[in-house]
Amino acid sequence: MDILKTKQGIHKSRGGLIRSFVSLENGKIKEITISGDFFLFPEDAVFKILDNLKGTPASREEIHKNIEETYEQENIQSPGTSPSDFTESIMKALEA
Amino acid sequence: MEEWRFIDFGLVDIRDMMAMDEAILKGDGGNTFFFWTPKKSIILGYFQKAEVELNLAQCRDYTITRRISGGGIAFSDDRCRQINYGVVGTIDNELFPLDIIDSYKQICGILIDTLVHYGLNAAFRPINDVVVESRKISGNAQTRWEGKLLQNGTLLLDFDIEEMLRISNIPKEKFMDKKIASIREGLTWLDRELGEQRDMEEVKEIMKQKFKERFRVRLKPGMLSEKEKELTEALLPKYYSPEWIYR
């Protein structure tokens, strides 16, 4: 994905800034990447979040549910940032 | 009284420093408090993409790398008036609470005690900042590995805000909820707060003193163990590689 040519969604959580870049195919997430100054433990679980989102229908509910599931599976902690914050950033990218 | 290892790495290339940083976390040297001052450089947080967060055309003279902890870019201009510290400790006692924000607050206490020593009104601002009169003077980043924590942070003695704005792409959203009009009002540094330059070695001594008082430990000067040196050698290629930095 050429992220500099992709519209970005920006959302600020209490824990930091989340910038999302998303492309769609048939109403589902095709490619997604995130950049930001938030904190998330374990750090490499962010790639699980992104991988699991691929193929997810581009609705707030589905995206939120998908991220929450990865949080549980990977035992993610992210002080000041929640699955809702990631969802909000992604929705802003989709609406941009 | 418990004894901790203390190391002052002095003025360093951040790629070498980040390799040593990770090696101390994953090595066998035990609880450690260390200092370094970065040469002209930019360290990206784990989740930051270089082409999004940086104005790369303006960054050609900078050494860039990425660290293993989250948070925002750590920028050092060629004045090199920053004290960076690292704490590696086991999370199994009252020194380092399991709760992430509590443990930030505990370690950031060293910086607050140091600033209070200089008569400044310093406070912890969750998640990870130390502020003087609500202006950020220190950013901190923590990661955890196998029951240990690594916290890195910086105390700004001097800072070139205009240069930082040139090299980075900070969107206005970053400041909207901090009751400040822009980054220019949101940052400060020790020289400005005190109206004079303090000797960096003097400030480090105060920080060491405050560390010993806060954690009730002795600090014993030391160096990297053989295992940590081997780990560092093994980690160096990562911190120099475009795959890690520009991923």
Coordinates of C-alpha atoms in Angstrom, one line a residue:
Chain A
M1 CA 0.0 0.0 0.0
D2 CA 1.3 3.5 -0.9
I3 CA 0.3 5.1 2.4
L4 CA 1.3 8.6 1.3
K5 CA -1.4 8.3 -1.4
T6 CA -4.0 6.8 0.9
K7 CA -6.3 8.9 3.0
Q8 CA -5.6 8.8 6.6
G9 CA -7.9 8.7 9.7
I10 CA -6.5 10.4 12.7
H11 CA -7.8 9.8 16.2
K12 CA -6.3 10.9 19.5
S13 CA -6.8 8.6 22.4
R14 CA -5.6 9.4 26.0
G15 CA -2.6 7.2 25.3
G16 CA -1.6 8.7 22.0
L17 CA -2.3 9.4 18.4
I18 CA -3.5 6.7 16.0
R19 CA -3.2 7.2 12.3
S20 CA -4.9 4.6 10.1
F21 CA -4.6 3.9 6.4
V22 CA -7.1 1.5 4.9
S23 CA -8.1 0.2 1.5
L24 CA -11.3 -1.7 0.7
E25 CA -12.3 -4.4 -1.7
N26 CA -16.0 -5.4 -2.0
G27 CA -16.9 -3.7 1.2
K28 CA -14.2 -5.5 3.2
I29 CA -10.8 -4.3 4.5
K30 CA -8.1 -5.3 1.9
E31 CA -5.1 -3.5 3.3
I32 CA -4.6 -1.7 6.6
T33 CA -1.7 -0.1 8.3
I34 CA -1.3 2.1 11.4
S35 CA 1.2 4.6 12.7
G36 CA 1.2 6.3 16.0
D37 CA 2.7 7.2 19.4
F38 CA 0.5 5.1 21.5
F39 CA 1.6 2.2 23.8
L40 CA 0.6 -1.4 23.4
F41 CA 1.9 -4.6 25.1
P42 CA 3.1 -6.9 23.8
E43 CA 4.2 -4.6 21.0
D44 CA 4.2 -7.2 18.2
A45 CA 0.5 -8.0 18.8
V46 CA -0.2 -4.9 16.7
F47 CA 0.6 -7.0 13.6
K48 CA -2.0 -9.6 14.8
I49 CA -4.6 -6.8 15.1
L50 CA -3.8 -5.7 11.5
D51 CA -3.7 -9.2 10.1
N52 CA -7.0 -10.2 11.7
L53 CA -8.7 -7.0 10.3
K54 CA -8.0 -8.0 6.7
G55 CA -11.2 -9.3 5.2
T56 CA -13.4 -7.8 7.9
P57 CA -16.5 -6.0 6.7
A58 CA -16.0 -2.2 6.8
S59 CA -18.5 -1.5 9.5
R60 CA -17.9 0.1 12.9
E61 CA -19.4 -2.9 14.7
E62 CA -17.5 -5.6 12.9
I63 CA -14.2 -3.8 13.2
H64 CA -14.7 -3.2 16.9
K65 CA -15.6 -6.8 17.5
N66 CA -12.6 -8.0 15.5
I67 CA -10.2 -5.9 17.5
E68 CA -11.7 -6.8 20.8
E69 CA -11.2 -10.5 19.9
T70 CA -7.6 -10.0 19.1
Y71 CA -7.2 -8.1 22.4
E72 CA -8.5 -11.1 24.2
Q73 CA -6.5 -13.7 22.3
E74 CA -3.2 -11.8 22.6
N75 CA -3.8 -10.6 26.1
I76 CA -3.2 -7.0 25.0
Q77 CA -2.8 -4.1 27.3
S78 CA -2.7 -0.5 25.9
P79 CA -2.9 2.1 28.6
G80 CA -5.0 5.0 27.5
T81 CA -6.0 3.4 24.3
S82 CA -8.9 0.9 23.7
P83 CA -10.3 -1.1 20.8
S84 CA -12.8 1.7 20.4
D85 CA -10.0 4.2 19.8
F86 CA -8.5 2.0 17.0
T87 CA -12.0 1.6 15.6
E88 CA -12.6 5.3 15.6
S89 CA -9.3 6.0 13.8
I90 CA -10.1 3.3 11.1
M91 CA -13.7 4.7 10.7
K92 CA -12.2 8.1 10.1
A93 CA -9.9 6.7 7.4
L94 CA -12.9 5.0 5.8
E95 CA -15.0 8.2 5.9
A96 CA -12.1 10.5 4.8
Chain B
M1 CA 20.7 -2.1 51.0
E2 CA 20.2 -3.5 47.5
E3 CA 22.8 -2.7 45.0
W4 CA 22.1 -1.7 41.4
R5 CA 24.5 -1.4 38.5
F6 CA 25.1 2.1 37.1
I7 CA 26.5 2.9 33.7
D8 CA 27.0 6.2 32.0
F9 CA 27.4 5.6 28.2
G10 CA 28.1 9.3 27.5
L11 CA 27.6 10.7 24.0
V12 CA 26.4 7.8 21.7
D13 CA 25.2 6.8 18.3
I14 CA 21.6 5.9 19.0
R15 CA 21.7 2.7 16.9
D16 CA 24.5 1.4 19.1
M17 CA 22.6 2.6 22.2
M18 CA 19.3 1.0 21.2
A19 CA 21.1 -2.3 20.7
M20 CA 22.7 -2.0 24.2
D21 CA 19.4 -0.9 25.6
E22 CA 17.7 -4.1 24.4
A23 CA 20.7 -6.2 25.4
I24 CA 20.5 -4.9 29.0
L25 CA 16.7 -5.8 29.1
K26 CA 17.3 -9.3 27.8
G27 CA 20.7 -9.9 29.3
D28 CA 22.0 -11.1 32.7
G29 CA 23.3 -7.8 34.2
G30 CA 20.5 -7.5 36.7
N31 CA 18.8 -4.2 37.8
T32 CA 20.5 -1.3 36.1
F33 CA 20.2 2.5 35.9
F34 CA 22.0 4.1 33.0
F35 CA 22.5 7.4 31.2
W36 CA 23.4 8.4 27.7
T37 CA 23.2 11.5 25.5
P38 CA 22.2 11.0 21.9
K39 CA 24.2 12.4 19.0
K40 CA 22.0 14.2 16.4
S41 CA 19.3 11.7 15.8
I42 CA 15.7 10.6 15.6
I43 CA 14.3 7.5 17.4
L44 CA 10.9 6.3 16.1
G45 CA 8.5 4.7 18.5
Y46 CA 7.7 1.0 17.8
F47 CA 4.4 1.8 16.1
Q48 CA 5.5 4.8 14.1
K49 CA 6.0 4.7 10.3
A50 CA 8.9 6.9 9.2
E51 CA 7.2 8.2 6.1
V52 CA 4.1 9.2 8.0
E53 CA 5.7 10.8 11.1
L54 CA 8.8 12.4 9.6
N55 CA 9.5 14.9 6.9
L56 CA 12.2 12.6 5.5
A57 CA 13.6 15.2 3.0
Q58 CA 14.5 17.3 6.1
C59 CA 16.0 14.4 8.0
R60 CA 19.0 13.7 5.8
D61 CA 21.6 14.7 8.4
Y62 CA 20.0 12.7 11.1
T63 CA 20.7 9.2 12.2
I64 CA 17.4 7.5 12.4
T65 CA 16.4 4.3 14.2
R66 CA 13.5 2.6 15.9
R67 CA 13.2 1.4 19.5
I68 CA 11.3 -1.6 20.9
S69 CA 8.9 0.5 23.0
G70 CA 5.9 2.5 21.8
G71 CA 5.4 6.3 22.2
G72 CA 6.5 9.1 20.0
I73 CA 9.7 10.2 18.2
A74 CA 12.7 11.1 20.4
F75 CA 14.5 13.9 18.6
S76 CA 18.0 15.2 19.4
D77 CA 19.5 18.2 17.7
D78 CA 23.2 18.8 17.4
R79 CA 23.3 20.8 20.6
C80 CA 23.1 17.4 22.4
R81 CA 21.8 18.9 25.6
Q82 CA 19.6 16.0 26.7
I83 CA 20.0 13.5 29.5
N84 CA 18.6 10.2 28.5
Y85 CA 18.1 7.5 31.1
G86 CA 17.3 3.8 31.1
V87 CA 16.0 1.7 34.0
V88 CA 15.9 -2.1 33.7
G89 CA 14.3 -3.8 36.7
T90 CA 12.4 -6.9 37.7
I91 CA 8.7 -6.4 38.2
D92 CA 8.3 -8.4 41.3
N93 CA 8.4 -6.0 44.2
E94 CA 7.0 -2.7 45.4
L95 CA 9.6 -0.8 43.5
F96 CA 8.0 -1.5 40.1
P97 CA 4.2 -2.0 40.2
L98 CA 2.6 -4.3 37.7
D99 CA 0.2 -1.6 36.7
I100 CA 1.8 0.1 33.7
I101 CA 0.8 3.7 34.6
D102 CA 1.8 3.2 38.2
S103 CA 5.2 2.0 37.2
Y104 CA 5.7 5.0 34.8
K105 CA 4.7 7.2 37.7
Q106 CA 7.2 5.6 40.0
I107 CA 10.2 5.9 37.7
C108 CA 9.2 9.4 36.4
G109 CA 9.4 10.3 40.1
I110 CA 13.2 10.5 39.7
L111 CA 12.8 13.3 37.2
I112 CA 10.2 15.1 39.3
D113 CA 12.4 14.9 42.3
T114 CA 15.3 16.3 40.3
L115 CA 13.2 19.2 38.9
V116 CA 11.8 20.0 42.3
H117 CA 15.4 20.1 43.6
Y118 CA 15.9 23.0 41.1
G119 CA 12.8 24.7 42.5
L120 CA 10.5 23.8 39.6
N121 CA 6.8 22.8 39.9
A122 CA 7.1 19.4 38.2
A123 CA 4.4 16.8 38.0
F124 CA 3.6 13.5 36.3
R125 CA 1.1 13.7 33.5
P126 CA -0.3 10.2 32.6
I127 CA 0.5 8.2 30.6
N128 CA 4.1 8.9 30.3
D129 CA 5.1 12.6 30.5
V130 CA 6.7 14.9 33.1
V131 CA 5.5 18.5 32.9
V132 CA 6.6 21.8 34.4
E133 CA 3.6 24.1 34.7
S134 CA 1.8 21.8 32.2
R135 CA 4.6 22.0 29.7
K136 CA 6.3 18.7 28.8
I137 CA 9.9 18.6 29.8
S138 CA 10.4 14.8 29.7
G139 CA 9.0 12.0 27.6
N140 CA 9.2 8.4 28.7
A141 CA 8.6 5.0 27.1
Q142 CA 8.4 1.6 28.7
T143 CA 8.4 -2.0 27.4
R144 CA 8.3 -5.3 29.3
W145 CA 10.0 -8.6 28.7
E146 CA 9.8 -11.8 30.7
G147 CA 9.0 -10.2 34.1
K148 CA 11.3 -7.2 33.6
L149 CA 10.7 -3.7 32.5
L150 CA 12.8 -1.3 30.5
Q151 CA 12.0 2.4 30.7
N152 CA 13.7 5.0 28.7
G153 CA 13.2 8.7 29.0
T154 CA 14.7 12.0 28.3
L155 CA 15.2 15.2 30.3
L156 CA 15.5 18.2 28.0
L157 CA 18.1 20.7 29.0
D158 CA 17.8 22.6 25.7
F159 CA 15.6 21.9 22.7
D160 CA 15.2 23.4 19.2
I161 CA 11.4 23.3 18.7
E162 CA 11.6 24.9 15.3
E163 CA 13.9 22.2 14.0
M164 CA 11.7 19.5 15.4
L165 CA 8.7 21.0 13.6
R166 CA 10.8 21.0 10.4
I167 CA 11.7 17.3 10.6
S168 CA 8.4 15.9 11.8
N169 CA 4.7 15.8 10.6
I170 CA 2.8 16.4 13.8
P171 CA -0.9 16.8 13.1
K172 CA -3.0 19.4 14.9
E173 CA -5.0 16.6 16.5
K174 CA -2.1 15.8 18.8
F175 CA -2.6 19.0 20.8
M176 CA -6.4 19.5 20.7
D177 CA -7.1 18.0 24.1
K178 CA -4.1 19.4 25.9
K179 CA -5.4 22.9 26.3
I180 CA -2.5 24.3 24.4
A181 CA -2.5 26.2 21.1
S182 CA 0.5 24.4 19.6
I183 CA 3.6 22.4 20.3
R184 CA 5.5 25.6 20.9
E185 CA 3.5 26.2 24.1
G186 CA 3.5 22.6 25.0
L187 CA 7.2 21.9 25.5
T188 CA 9.9 23.3 27.8
W189 CA 13.4 22.5 28.9
L190 CA 15.6 23.0 31.9
D191 CA 17.8 25.9 30.6
R192 CA 14.7 27.9 29.8
E193 CA 13.0 27.2 33.1
L194 CA 16.1 28.1 35.1
G195 CA 17.1 31.0 32.9
E196 CA 20.7 29.7 32.8
Q197 CA 22.7 26.6 31.7
R198 CA 23.4 24.0 34.2
D199 CA 26.3 21.6 33.8
M200 CA 25.0 18.4 32.5
E201 CA 27.2 16.3 34.8
E202 CA 25.7 18.2 37.8
V203 CA 22.2 17.4 36.7
K204 CA 23.1 13.8 36.3
E205 CA 24.5 13.6 39.8
I206 CA 21.2 15.0 41.2
M207 CA 19.3 12.4 39.2
K208 CA 21.5 9.6 40.6
Q209 CA 21.0 11.0 44.1
K210 CA 17.2 11.1 43.6
F211 CA 17.2 7.6 42.1
K212 CA 19.0 6.2 45.2
E213 CA 16.7 8.1 47.6
R214 CA 13.5 7.0 45.8
F215 CA 14.4 3.4 45.4
R216 CA 16.6 3.1 48.5
V217 CA 19.4 1.4 46.7
R218 CA 23.1 1.8 46.2
L219 CA 24.4 2.4 42.7
K220 CA 27.6 0.6 41.7
P221 CA 29.5 1.7 38.6
G222 CA 29.7 -1.2 36.2
M223 CA 29.8 -2.1 32.5
L224 CA 28.1 -4.5 30.1
S225 CA 28.6 -8.2 30.9
E226 CA 30.1 -10.6 28.3
K227 CA 26.6 -11.9 27.5
E228 CA 25.2 -8.4 27.1
K229 CA 28.1 -7.6 24.8
E230 CA 27.4 -10.6 22.7
L231 CA 23.7 -9.8 22.6
T232 CA 24.5 -6.2 21.6
E233 CA 26.7 -7.5 18.7
A234 CA 23.8 -9.7 17.6
L235 CA 21.3 -6.9 17.8
L236 CA 23.3 -4.2 16.0
P237 CA 22.4 -5.2 12.5
K238 CA 18.7 -4.7 13.3
Y239 CA 19.1 -1.2 14.5
Y240 CA 21.2 -0.3 11.4
S241 CA 18.8 -2.0 8.9
P242 CA 16.3 -0.1 6.7
E243 CA 13.9 -3.1 7.2
W244 CA 13.6 -2.2 10.9
I245 CA 13.7 1.5 10.6
Y246 CA 11.5 2.1 7.5
R247 CA 9.2 -0.8 7.9

